[in-house]
PDB file of C-alpha atoms in Angstrom:
ATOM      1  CA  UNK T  23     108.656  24.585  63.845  1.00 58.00           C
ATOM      2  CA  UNK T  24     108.580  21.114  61.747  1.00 64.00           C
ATOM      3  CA  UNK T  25     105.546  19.439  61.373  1.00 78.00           C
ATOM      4  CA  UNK T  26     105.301  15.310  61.125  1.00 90.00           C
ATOM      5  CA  UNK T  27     101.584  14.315  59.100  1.00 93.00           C
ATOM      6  CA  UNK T  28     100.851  10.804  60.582  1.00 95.00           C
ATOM      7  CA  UNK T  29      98.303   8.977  59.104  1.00 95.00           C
ATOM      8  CA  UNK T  30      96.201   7.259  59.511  1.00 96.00           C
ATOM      9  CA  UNK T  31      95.012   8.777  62.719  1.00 94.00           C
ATOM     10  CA  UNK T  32      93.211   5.423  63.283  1.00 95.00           C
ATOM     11  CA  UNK T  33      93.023   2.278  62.221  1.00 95.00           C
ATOM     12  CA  UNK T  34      90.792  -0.991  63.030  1.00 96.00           C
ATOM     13  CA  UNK T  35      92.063  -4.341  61.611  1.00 95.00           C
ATOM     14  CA  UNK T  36      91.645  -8.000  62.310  1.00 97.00           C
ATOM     15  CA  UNK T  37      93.767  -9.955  64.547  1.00 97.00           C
ATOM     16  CA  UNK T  38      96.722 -11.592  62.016  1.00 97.00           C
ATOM     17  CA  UNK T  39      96.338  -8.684  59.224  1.00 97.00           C
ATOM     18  CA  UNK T  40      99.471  -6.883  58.469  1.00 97.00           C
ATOM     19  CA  UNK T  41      99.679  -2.941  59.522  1.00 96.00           C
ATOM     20  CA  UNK T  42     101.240  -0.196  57.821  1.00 97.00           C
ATOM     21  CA  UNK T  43     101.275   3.365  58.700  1.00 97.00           C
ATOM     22  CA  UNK T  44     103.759   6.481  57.842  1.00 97.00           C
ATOM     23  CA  UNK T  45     104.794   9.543  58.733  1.00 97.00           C
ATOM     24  CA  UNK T  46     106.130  12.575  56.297  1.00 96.00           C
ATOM     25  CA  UNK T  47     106.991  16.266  56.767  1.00 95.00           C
ATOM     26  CA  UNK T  48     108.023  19.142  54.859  1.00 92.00           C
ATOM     27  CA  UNK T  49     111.659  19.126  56.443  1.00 91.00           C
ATOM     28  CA  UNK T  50     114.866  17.039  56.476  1.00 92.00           C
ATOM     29  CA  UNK T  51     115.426  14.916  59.657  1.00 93.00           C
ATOM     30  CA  UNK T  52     118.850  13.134  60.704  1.00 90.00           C
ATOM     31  CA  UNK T  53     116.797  10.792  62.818  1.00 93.00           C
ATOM     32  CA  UNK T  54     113.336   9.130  62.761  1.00 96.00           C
ATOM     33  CA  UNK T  55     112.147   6.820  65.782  1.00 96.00           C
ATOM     34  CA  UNK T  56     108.702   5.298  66.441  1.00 97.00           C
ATOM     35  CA  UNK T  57     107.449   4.617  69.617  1.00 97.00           C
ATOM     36  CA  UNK T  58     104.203   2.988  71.024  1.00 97.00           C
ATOM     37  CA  UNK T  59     101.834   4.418  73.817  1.00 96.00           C
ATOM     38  CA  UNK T  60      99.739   1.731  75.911  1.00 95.00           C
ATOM     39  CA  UNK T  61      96.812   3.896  77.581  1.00 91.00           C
ATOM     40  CA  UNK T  62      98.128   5.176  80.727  1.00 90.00           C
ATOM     41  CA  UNK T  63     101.698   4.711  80.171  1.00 94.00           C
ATOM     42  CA  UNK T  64     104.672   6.575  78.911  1.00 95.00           C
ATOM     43  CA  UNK T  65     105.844   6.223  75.086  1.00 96.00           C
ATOM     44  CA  UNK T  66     107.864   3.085  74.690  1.00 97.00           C
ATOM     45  CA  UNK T  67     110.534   3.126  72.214  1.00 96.00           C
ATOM     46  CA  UNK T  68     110.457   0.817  69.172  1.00 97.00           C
ATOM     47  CA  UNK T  69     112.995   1.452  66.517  1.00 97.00           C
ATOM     48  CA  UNK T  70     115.348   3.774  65.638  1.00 94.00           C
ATOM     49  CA  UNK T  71     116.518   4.440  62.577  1.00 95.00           C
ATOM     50  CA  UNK T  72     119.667   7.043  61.446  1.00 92.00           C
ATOM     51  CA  UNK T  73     120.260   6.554  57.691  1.00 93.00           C
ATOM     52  CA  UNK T  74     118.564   7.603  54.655  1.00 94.00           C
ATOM     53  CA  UNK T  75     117.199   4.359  53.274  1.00 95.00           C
ATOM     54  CA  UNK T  76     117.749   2.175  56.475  1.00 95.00           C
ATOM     55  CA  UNK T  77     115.001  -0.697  56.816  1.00 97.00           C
ATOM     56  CA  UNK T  78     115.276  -1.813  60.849  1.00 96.00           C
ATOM     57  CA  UNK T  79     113.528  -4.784  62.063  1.00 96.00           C
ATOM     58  CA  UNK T  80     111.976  -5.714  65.790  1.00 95.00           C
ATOM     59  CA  UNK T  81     110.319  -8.767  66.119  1.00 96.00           C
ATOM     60  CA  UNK T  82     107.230  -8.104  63.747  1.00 97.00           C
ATOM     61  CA  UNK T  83     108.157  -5.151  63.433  1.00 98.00           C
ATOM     62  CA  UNK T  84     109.863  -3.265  60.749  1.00 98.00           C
ATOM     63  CA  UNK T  85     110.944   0.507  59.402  1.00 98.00           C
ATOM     64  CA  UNK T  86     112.149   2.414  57.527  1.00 97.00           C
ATOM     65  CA  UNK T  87     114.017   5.741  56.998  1.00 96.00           C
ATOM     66  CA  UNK T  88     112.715   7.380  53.729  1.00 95.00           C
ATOM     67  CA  UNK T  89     115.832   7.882  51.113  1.00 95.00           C
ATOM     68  CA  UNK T  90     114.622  11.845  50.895  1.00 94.00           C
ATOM     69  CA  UNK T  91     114.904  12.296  54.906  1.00 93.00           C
ATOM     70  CA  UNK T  92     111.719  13.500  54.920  1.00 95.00           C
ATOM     71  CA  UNK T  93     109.289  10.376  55.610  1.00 96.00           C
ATOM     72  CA  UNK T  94     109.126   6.706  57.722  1.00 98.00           C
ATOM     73  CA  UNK T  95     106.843   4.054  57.546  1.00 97.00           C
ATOM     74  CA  UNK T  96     106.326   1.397  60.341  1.00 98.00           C
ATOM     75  CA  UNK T  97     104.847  -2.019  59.444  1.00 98.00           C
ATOM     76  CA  UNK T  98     103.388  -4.887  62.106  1.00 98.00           C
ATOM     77  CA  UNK T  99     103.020  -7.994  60.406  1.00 97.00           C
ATOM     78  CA  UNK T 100     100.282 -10.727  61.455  1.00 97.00           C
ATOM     79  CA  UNK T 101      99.173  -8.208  64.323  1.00 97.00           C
ATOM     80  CA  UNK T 102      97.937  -9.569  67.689  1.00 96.00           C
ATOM     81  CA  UNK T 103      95.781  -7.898  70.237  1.00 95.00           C
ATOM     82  CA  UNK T 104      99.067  -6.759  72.818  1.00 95.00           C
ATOM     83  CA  UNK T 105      99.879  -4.569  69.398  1.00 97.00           C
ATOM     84  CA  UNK T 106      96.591  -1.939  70.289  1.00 97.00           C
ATOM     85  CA  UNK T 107      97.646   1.340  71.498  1.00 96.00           C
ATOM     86  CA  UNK T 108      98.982   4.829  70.029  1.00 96.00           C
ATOM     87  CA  UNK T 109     101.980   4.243  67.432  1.00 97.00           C
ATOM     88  CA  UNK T 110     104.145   7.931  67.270  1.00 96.00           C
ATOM     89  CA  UNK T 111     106.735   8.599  64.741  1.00 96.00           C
ATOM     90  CA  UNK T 112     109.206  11.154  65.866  1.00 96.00           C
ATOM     91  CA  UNK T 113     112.096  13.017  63.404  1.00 94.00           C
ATOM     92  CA  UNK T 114     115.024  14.373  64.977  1.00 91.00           C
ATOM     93  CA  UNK T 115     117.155  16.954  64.686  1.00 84.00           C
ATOM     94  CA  UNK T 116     120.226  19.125  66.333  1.00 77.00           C
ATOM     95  CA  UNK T 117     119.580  22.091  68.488  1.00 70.00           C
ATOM     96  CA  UNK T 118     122.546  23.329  70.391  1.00 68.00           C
ATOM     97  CA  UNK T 119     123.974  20.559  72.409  1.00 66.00           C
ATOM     98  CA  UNK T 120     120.420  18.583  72.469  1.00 70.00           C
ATOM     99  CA  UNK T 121     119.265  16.746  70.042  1.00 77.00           C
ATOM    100  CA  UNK T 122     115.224  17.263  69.657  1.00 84.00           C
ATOM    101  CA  UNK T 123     112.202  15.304  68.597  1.00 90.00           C
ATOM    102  CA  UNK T 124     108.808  16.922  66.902  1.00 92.00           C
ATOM    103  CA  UNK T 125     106.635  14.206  67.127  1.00 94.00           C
ATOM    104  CA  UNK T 126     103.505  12.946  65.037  1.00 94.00           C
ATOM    105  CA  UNK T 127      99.889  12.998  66.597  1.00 93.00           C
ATOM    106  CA  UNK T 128      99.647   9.493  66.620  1.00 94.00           C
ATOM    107  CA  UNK T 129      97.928   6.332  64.773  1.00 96.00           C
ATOM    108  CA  UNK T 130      95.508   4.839  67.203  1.00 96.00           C
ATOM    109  CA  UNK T 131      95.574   0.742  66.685  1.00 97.00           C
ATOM    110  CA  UNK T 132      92.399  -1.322  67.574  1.00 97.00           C
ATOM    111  CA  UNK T 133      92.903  -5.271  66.611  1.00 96.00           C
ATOM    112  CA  UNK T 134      90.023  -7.152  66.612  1.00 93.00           C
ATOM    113  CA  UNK T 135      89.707 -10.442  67.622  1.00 87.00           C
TER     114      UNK T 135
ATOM    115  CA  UNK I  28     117.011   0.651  87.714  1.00 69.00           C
ATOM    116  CA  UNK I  29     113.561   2.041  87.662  1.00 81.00           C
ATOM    117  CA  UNK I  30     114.395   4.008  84.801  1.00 94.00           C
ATOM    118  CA  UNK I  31     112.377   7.630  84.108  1.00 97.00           C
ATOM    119  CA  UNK I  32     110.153   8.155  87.664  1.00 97.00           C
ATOM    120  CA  UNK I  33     107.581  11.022  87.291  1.00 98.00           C
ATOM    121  CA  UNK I  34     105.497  12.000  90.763  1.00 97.00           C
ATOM    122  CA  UNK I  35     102.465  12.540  91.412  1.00 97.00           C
ATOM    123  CA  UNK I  36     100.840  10.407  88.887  1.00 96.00           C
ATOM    124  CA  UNK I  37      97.606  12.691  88.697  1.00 97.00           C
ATOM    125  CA  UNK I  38      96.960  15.637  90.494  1.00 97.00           C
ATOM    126  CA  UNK I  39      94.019  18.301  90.355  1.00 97.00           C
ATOM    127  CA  UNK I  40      94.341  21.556  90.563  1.00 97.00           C
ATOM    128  CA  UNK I  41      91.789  24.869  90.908  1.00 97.00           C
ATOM    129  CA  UNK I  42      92.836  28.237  88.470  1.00 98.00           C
ATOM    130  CA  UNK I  43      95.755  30.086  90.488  1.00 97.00           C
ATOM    131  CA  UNK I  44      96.711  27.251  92.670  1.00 97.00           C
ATOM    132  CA  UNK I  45     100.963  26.251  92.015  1.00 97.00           C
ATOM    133  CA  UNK I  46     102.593  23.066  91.939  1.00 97.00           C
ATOM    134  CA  UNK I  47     105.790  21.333  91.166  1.00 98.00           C
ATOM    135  CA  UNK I  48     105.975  17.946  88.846  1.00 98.00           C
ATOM    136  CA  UNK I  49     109.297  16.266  89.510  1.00 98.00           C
ATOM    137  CA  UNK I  50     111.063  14.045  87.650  1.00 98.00           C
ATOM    138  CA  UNK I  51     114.078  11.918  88.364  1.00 98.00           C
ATOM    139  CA  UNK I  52     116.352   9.602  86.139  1.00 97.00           C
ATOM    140  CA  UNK I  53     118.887   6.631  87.282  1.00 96.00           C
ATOM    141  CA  UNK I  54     120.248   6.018  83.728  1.00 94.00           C
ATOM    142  CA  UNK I  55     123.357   8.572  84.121  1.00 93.00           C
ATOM    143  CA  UNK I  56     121.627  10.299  80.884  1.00 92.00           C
ATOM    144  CA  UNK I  57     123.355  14.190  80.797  1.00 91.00           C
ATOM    145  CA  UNK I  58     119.756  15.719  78.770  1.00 91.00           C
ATOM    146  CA  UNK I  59     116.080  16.071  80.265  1.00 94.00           C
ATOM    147  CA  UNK I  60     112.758  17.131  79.103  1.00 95.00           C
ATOM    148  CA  UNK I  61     109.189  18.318  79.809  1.00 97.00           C
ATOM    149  CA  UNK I  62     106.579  17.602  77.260  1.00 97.00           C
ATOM    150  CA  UNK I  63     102.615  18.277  77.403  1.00 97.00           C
ATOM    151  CA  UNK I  64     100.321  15.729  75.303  1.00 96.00           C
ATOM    152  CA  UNK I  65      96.675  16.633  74.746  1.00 93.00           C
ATOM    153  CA  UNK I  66      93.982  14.636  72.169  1.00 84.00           C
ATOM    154  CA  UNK I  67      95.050  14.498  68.914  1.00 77.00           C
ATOM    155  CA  UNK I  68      98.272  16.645  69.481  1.00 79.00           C
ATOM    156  CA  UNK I  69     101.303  14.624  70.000  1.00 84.00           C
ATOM    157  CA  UNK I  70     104.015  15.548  72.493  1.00 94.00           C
ATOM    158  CA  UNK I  71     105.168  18.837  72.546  1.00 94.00           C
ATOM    159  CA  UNK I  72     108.272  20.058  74.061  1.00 94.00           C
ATOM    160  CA  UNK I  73     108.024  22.526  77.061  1.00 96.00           C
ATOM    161  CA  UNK I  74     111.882  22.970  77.824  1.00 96.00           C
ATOM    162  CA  UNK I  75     114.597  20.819  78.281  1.00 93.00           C
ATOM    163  CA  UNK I  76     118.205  20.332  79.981  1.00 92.00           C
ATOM    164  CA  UNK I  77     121.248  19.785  77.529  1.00 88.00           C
ATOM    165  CA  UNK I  78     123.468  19.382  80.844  1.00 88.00           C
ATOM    166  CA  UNK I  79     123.485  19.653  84.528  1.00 91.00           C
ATOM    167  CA  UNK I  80     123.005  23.439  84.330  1.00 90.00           C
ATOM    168  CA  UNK I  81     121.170  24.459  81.803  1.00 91.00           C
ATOM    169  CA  UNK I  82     117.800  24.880  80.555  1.00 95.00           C
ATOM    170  CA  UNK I  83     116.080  25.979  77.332  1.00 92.00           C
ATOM    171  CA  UNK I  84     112.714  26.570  75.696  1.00 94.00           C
ATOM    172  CA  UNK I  85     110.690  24.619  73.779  1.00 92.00           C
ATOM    173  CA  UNK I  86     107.780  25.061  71.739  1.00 91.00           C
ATOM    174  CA  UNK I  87     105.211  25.489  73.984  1.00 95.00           C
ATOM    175  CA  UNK I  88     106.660  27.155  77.351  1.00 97.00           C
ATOM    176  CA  UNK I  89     104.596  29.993  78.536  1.00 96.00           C
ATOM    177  CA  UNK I  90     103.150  29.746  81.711  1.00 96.00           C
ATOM    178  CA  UNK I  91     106.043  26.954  82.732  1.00 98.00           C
ATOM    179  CA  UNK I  92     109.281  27.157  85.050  1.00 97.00           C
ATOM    180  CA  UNK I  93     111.825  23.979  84.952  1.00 98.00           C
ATOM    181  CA  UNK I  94     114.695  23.721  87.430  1.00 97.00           C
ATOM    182  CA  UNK I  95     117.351  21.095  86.702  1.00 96.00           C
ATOM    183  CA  UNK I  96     118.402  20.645  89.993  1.00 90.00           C
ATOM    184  CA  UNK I  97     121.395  18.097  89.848  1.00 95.00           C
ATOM    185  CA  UNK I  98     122.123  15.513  86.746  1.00 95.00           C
ATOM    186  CA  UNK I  99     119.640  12.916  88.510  1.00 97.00           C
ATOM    187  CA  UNK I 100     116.250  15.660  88.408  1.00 97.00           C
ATOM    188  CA  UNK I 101     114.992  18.216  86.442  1.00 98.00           C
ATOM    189  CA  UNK I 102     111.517  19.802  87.656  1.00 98.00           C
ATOM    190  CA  UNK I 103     108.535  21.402  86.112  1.00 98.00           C
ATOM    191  CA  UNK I 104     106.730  24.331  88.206  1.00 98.00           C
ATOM    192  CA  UNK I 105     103.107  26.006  87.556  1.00 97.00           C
ATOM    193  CA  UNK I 106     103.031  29.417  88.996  1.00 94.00           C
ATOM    194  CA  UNK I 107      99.456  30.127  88.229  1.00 97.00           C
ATOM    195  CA  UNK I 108      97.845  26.974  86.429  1.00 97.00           C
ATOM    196  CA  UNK I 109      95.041  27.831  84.071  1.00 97.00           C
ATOM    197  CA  UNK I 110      92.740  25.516  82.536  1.00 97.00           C
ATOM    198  CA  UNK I 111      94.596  25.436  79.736  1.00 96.00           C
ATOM    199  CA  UNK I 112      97.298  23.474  81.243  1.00 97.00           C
ATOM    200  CA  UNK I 113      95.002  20.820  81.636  1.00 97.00           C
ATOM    201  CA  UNK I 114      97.203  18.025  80.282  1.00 97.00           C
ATOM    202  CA  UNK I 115      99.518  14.783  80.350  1.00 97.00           C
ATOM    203  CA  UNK I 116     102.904  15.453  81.313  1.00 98.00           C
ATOM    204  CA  UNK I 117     105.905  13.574  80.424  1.00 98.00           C
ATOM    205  CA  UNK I 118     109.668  13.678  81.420  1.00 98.00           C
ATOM    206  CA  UNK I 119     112.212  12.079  79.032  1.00 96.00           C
ATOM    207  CA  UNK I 120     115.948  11.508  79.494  1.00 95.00           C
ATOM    208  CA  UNK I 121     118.276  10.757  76.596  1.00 91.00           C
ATOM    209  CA  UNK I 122     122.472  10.691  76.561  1.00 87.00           C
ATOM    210  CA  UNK I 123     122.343  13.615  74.246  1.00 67.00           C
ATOM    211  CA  UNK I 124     126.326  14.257  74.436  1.00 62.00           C
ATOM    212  CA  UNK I 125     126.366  10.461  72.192  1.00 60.00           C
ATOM    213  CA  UNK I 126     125.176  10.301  68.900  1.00 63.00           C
ATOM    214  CA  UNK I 127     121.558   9.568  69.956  1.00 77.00           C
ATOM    215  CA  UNK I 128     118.158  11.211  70.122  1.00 87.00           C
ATOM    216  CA  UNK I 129     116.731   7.937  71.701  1.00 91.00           C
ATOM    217  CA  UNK I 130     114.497   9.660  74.661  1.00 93.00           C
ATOM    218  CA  UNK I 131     112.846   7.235  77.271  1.00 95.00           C
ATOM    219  CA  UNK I 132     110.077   8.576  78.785  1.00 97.00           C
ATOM    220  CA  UNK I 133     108.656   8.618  82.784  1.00 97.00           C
ATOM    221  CA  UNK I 134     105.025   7.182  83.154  1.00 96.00           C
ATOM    222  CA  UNK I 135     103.301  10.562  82.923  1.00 97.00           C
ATOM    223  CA  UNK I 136     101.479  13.062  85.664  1.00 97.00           C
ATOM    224  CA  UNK I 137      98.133  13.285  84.491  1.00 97.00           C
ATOM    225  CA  UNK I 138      97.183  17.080  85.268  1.00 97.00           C
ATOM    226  CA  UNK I 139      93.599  18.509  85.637  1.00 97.00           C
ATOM    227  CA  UNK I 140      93.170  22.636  86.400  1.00 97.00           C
ATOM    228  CA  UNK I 141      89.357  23.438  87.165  1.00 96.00           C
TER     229      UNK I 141
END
């Protein structure tokens, strides 16, 4: 099946630095979301995005769909300690009459105060 | 509307035992699906439910049963849970018959086999 490189797997920043993290693959996607994970929860969606070169925005948030379908990056601008927790990217494609996600393994977010 | 509800929230298990996870959805959404997430793995798709109806694999099914029982639920069943099924599970829900792949997913059963 496709497989989504996230990186970083981690990252530790101070409270009001900007973020920036990506996801790529070796395969063409129609779709690419990114959702966030608090611990203990379910994945929370963020943005969707469903053209090649679309830049979305929410909030501080922004992303975009890579012009080559196969990569997404997410930025966070002047993060805040609510933004910790496990940031997922997730392509999407057409299988039968569902439409599927392969997701990435996650970039864990720590902001420091 | 409570959106994706997933029960039990955590539940142990000993090798060989059975259970059922269910999950229900109030968002009229026509697809379902059953994914496992372990450390540093992502989610990964079990099966899912196109439609009331049907069900298909995923990429990881063996050792899993679903049962979409009416548009509203779509179950996950352990015959014989190993410790490899140790896990977090997650039910999503998306209007698949649109032009979306936007899943929203339950809260999670958090699954320990000894």
């Amino acid at each position: 099946g496709q497989q989504l490189n996230q990186s970083p797997q981690s990252m530790f920043i101070q409270e009001g630095e900007d973020v920036s993290m990506n996801c790529t693959s070796s395969s063409i996607f129609n779709t690419w979301l990114w959702y966030k994970q608090e611990p203990g929860e379910g994945p929370v969606l963020l943005i969707a995005l469903y053209k090649a070169g679309e830049l979305t925005s929410n909030g501080r948030l922004t992303a975009q769909f890579g012009i080559t379908r196969k990569d997404s990056f997410l930025n966070i601008s002047a993060s805040i300690p609510s933004d910790v927790g496990i940031y997922f990217c997730a392509g999407g494609l057409s299988s039968g009459s569902a439409r599927q996600l392969t997701f990435g393994s996650g970039t864990q977010l720590t902001v420091l105060p | 509307n409570a959106g994706v509800t997933q029960t039990p929230k955590f539940q142990v298990l000993k090798t060989g035992q059975s259970m059922t996870l269910q999950c229900a959805q109030d968002m009229n959404h026509n697809s379902m699906y059953w994914y496992r997430q372990d450390p540093g793995m992502g989610l990964r798709l079990i099966y899912y439910s196109a439609s009331e109806g049907t069900t298909d694999k995923g990429e990881v099914p063996n050792g899993y049963n679903v049962s979409r029982l009416n548009k509203r639920e779509f179950s996950l069943r352990l015959e014989s849970a190993a410790p490899s099924q140790t896990s977090v599970y997650f039910c999503a829900s998306s209007e698949a018959l649109l032009a979306t792949y936007e899943q929203y997913f339950g809260p999670g059963t958090r699954l320990t086999v000894t």
